[in-house]
Short mmCIF file of C-alpha atoms in Angstrom, two decimals:
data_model
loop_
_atom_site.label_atom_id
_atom_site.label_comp_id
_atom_site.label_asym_id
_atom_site.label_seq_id
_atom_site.Cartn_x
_atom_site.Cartn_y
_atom_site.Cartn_z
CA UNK A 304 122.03 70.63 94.29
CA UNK A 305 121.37 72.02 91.00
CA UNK A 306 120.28 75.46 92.37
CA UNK A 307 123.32 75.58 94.69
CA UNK A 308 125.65 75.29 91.97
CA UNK A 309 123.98 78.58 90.52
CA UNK A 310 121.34 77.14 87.82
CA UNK A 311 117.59 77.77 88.13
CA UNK A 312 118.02 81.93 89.95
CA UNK A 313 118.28 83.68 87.44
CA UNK A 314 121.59 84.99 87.67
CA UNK A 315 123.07 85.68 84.63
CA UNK A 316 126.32 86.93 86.08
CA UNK A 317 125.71 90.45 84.46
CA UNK A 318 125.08 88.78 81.02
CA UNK A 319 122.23 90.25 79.11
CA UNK A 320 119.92 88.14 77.32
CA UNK A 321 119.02 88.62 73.54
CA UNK A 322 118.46 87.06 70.08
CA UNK A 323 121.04 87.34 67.71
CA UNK A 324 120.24 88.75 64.93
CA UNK A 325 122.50 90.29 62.77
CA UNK A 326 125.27 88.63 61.10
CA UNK A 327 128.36 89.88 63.58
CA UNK A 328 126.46 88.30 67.02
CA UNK A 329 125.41 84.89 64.71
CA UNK A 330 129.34 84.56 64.03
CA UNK A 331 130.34 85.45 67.47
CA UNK A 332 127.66 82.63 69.11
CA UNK A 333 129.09 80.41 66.40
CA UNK A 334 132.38 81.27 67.46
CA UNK A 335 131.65 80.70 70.94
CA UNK A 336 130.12 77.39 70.20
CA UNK A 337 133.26 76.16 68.10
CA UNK A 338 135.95 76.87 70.84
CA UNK A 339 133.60 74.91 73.43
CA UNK A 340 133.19 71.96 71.28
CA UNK A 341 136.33 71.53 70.49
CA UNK A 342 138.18 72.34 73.67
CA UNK A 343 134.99 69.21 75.11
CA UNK A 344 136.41 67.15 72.24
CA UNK A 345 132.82 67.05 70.97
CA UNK A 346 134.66 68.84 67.30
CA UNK A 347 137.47 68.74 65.33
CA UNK A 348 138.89 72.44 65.01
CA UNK A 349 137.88 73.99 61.54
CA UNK A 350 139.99 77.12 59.87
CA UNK A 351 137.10 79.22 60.16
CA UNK A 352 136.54 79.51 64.41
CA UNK A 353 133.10 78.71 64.14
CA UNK A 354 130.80 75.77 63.93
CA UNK A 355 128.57 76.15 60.22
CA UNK A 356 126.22 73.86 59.58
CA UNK A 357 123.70 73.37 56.80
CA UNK A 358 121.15 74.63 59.66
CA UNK A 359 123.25 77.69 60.79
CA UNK A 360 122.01 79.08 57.32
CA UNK A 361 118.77 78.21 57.09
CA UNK A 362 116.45 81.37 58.20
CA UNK A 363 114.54 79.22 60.79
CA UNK A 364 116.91 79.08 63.02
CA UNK A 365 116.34 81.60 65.80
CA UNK A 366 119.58 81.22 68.02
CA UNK A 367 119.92 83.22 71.27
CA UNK A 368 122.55 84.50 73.33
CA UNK A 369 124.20 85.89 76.72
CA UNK A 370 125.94 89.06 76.26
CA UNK A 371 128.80 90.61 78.43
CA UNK A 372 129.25 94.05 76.52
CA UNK A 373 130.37 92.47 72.54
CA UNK A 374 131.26 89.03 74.26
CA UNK A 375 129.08 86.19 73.91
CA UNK A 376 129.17 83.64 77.18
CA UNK A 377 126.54 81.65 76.50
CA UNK A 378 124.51 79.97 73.55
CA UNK A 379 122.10 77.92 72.15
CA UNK A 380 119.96 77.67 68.97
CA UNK A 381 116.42 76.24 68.01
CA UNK A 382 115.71 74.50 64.51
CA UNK A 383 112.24 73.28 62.91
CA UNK A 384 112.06 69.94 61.36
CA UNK A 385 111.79 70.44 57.39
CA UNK A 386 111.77 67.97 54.69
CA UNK A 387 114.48 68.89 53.16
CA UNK A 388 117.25 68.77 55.87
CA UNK A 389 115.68 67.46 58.93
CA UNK A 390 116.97 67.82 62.12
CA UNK A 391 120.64 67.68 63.18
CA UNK A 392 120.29 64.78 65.23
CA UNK A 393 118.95 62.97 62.58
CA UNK A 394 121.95 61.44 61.48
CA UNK A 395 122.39 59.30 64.97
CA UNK A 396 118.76 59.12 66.08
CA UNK A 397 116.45 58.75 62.62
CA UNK A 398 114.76 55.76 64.02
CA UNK A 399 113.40 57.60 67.13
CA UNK A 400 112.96 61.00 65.42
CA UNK A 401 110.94 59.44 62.29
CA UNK A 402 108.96 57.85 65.69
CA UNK A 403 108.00 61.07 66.48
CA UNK A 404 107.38 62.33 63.27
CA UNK A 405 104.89 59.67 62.60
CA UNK A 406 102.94 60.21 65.26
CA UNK A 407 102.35 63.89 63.33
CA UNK A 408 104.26 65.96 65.59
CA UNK A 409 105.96 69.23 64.24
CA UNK A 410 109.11 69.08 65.96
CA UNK A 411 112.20 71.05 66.71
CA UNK A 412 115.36 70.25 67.99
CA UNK A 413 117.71 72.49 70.50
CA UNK A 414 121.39 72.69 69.16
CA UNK A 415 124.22 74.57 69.87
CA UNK A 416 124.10 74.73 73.92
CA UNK A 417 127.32 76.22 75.08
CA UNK A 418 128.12 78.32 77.67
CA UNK A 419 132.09 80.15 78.52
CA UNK A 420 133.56 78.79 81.58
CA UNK A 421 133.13 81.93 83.04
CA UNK A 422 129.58 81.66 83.52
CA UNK A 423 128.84 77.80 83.97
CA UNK A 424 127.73 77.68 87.70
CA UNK A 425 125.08 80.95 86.89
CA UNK A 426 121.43 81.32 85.61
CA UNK A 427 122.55 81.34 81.94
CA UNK A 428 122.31 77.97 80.49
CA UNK A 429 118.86 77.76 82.47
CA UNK A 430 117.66 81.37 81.09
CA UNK A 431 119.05 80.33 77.34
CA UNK A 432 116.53 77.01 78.02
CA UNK A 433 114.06 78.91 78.91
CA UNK A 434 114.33 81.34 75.78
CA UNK A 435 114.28 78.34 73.07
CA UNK A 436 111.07 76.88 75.16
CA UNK A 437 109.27 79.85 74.99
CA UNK A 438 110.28 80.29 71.43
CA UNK A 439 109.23 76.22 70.75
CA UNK A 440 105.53 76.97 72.61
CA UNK A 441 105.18 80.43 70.01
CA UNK A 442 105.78 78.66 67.48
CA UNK A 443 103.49 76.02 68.14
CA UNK A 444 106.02 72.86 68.13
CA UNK A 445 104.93 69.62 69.22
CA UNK A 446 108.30 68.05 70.47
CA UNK A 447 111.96 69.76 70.96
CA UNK A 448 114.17 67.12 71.14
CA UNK A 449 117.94 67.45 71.74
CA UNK A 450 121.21 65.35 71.39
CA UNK A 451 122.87 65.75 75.11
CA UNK A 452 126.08 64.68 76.95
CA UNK A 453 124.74 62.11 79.50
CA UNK A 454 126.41 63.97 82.26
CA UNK A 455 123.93 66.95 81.79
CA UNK A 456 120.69 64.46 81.96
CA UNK A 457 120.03 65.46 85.69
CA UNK A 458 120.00 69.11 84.67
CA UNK A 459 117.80 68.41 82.00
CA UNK A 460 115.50 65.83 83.53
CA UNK A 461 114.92 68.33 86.25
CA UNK A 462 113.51 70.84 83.88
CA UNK A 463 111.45 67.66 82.83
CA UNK A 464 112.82 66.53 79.41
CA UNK A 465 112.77 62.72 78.82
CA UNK A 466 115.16 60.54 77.72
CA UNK A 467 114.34 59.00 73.97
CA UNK A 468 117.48 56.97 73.57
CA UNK A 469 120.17 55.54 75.46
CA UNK A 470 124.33 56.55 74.71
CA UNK A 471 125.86 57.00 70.80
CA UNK A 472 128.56 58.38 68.76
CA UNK A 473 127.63 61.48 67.70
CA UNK A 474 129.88 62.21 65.32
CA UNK A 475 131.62 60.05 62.55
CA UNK A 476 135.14 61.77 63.19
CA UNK A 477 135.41 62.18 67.34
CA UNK A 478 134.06 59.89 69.90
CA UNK A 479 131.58 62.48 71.08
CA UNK A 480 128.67 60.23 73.43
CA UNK A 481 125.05 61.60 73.91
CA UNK A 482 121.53 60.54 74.38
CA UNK A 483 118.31 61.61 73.00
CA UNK A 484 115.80 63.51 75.12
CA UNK A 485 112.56 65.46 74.35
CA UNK A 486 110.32 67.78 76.03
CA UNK A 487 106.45 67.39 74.90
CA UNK A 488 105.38 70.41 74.70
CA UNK A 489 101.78 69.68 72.64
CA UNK A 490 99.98 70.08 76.33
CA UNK A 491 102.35 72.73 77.95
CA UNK A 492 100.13 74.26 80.09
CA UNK A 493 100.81 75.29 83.80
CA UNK A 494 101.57 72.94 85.85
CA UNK A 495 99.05 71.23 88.28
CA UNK A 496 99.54 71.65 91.76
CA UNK A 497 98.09 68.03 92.72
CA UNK A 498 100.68 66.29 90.06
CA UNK A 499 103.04 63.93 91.53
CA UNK A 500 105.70 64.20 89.35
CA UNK A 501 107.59 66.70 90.89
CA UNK A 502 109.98 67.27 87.55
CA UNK A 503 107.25 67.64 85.76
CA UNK A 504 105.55 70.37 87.83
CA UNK A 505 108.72 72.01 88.68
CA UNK A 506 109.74 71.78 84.57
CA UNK A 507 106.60 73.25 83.99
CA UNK A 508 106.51 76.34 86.46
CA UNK A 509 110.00 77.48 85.56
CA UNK A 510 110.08 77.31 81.45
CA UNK A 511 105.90 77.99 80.85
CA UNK A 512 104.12 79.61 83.83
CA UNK A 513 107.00 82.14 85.15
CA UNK A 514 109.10 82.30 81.59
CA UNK A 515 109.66 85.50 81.59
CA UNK A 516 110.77 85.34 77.68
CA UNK A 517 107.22 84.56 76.86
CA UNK A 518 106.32 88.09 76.16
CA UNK A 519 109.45 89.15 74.27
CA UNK A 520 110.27 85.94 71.88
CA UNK A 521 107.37 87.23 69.35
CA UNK A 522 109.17 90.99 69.46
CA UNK A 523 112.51 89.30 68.96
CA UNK A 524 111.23 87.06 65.75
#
């Protein structure tokens, strides 16, 4: 169903792929990521058009984008677990997260998914996944875990995340509901052909074994 609707082939819809890295494409994915949120009612509409967080300015963030020409239709950002901040989800999920944290993981959480109506039913929110995995697996993270809205957990289960915790608020000032899902990625390896868990094997092929950002992510940092 999933691949019908355009996810999972690739098609980008003539949108490029890249990292943004200078200062004009950071505040045009943050730009992009504002007007989404807010027009989802997952925001509250601030003067400046974008969506700044403590983490938007911290240098370990490596967010990545889909390009039409100087427009940005797609989005999403990665973040490492630090002492000083945390994660963003922290503030709704500690009591999972520190879970995870005391089992020694070095985690990383996924923020900042958005993608223009123009190019929802395409490859890009699948090929924007599959950049912040391959960035998670170079980097040598443990866990990425990610604050989602339940409607998106078949999309993500298929790619084989799993669910941490059940529904929340989100936010203090909208009633924004998500859950809490993570992708262990300590034993990302390719997938084995005998495994009966077909998410799992079909997760596995599409973000590790045939990710084709594998080989630029490292170029890119």
């Amino acid at each position: 169903l999933l691949q019908r609707k355009g996810f999972f082939n690739g098609d980008t819809k003539g949108a490029a792929i890249q990292r943004a890295c200078t200062s004009t494409n950071l505040m045009r994915a943050y730009n992009l990521v504002h007007h989404v949120y807010v027009d989802s009612g997952y925001i509250l509409p601030h003067q400046s058009g974008m969506r700044i967080r403590v983490f938007e300015a911290l240098e370990e963030m490596a967010t990545f984008t889909a390009n039409i020409g100087r427009h940005v239709v797609g989005c999403t950002s990665l973040i490492t677990d630090s002492p000083d901040v945390g994660l963003p989800s922290d503030a709704t999920f500690w009591r999972e997260i520190n879970a995870l944290r005391d089992t020694g993981a070095h985690l990383s959480e996924a923020t900042n998914q958005a993608v223009a109506p123009s190019h929802r039913n395409s490859g890009v929110a699948t090929e924007l996944v599959r950049c912040i995995v391959a960035q998670a697996v170079s980097q040598g993270y443990d866990e990425m875990i990610a604050a989602a809205s339940p409607s998106h957990n078949n999309f993500y289960e298929a790619l084989g995340f799993r669910k941490l915790a059940d529904v929340r608020r989100y936010s203090k000032t909208v009633d924004d509901q998500v859950i809490l899902i993570s992708l262990n990625l300590k034993e990302f390896k390719p997938a084995d052909e005998n495994s009966q868990d077909h998410n799992e094997a079909f997760g596995k092929q599409f973000l590790y074994t045939d990710n084709p950002y594998n080989s630029f992510v490292k170029g890119w940092d």
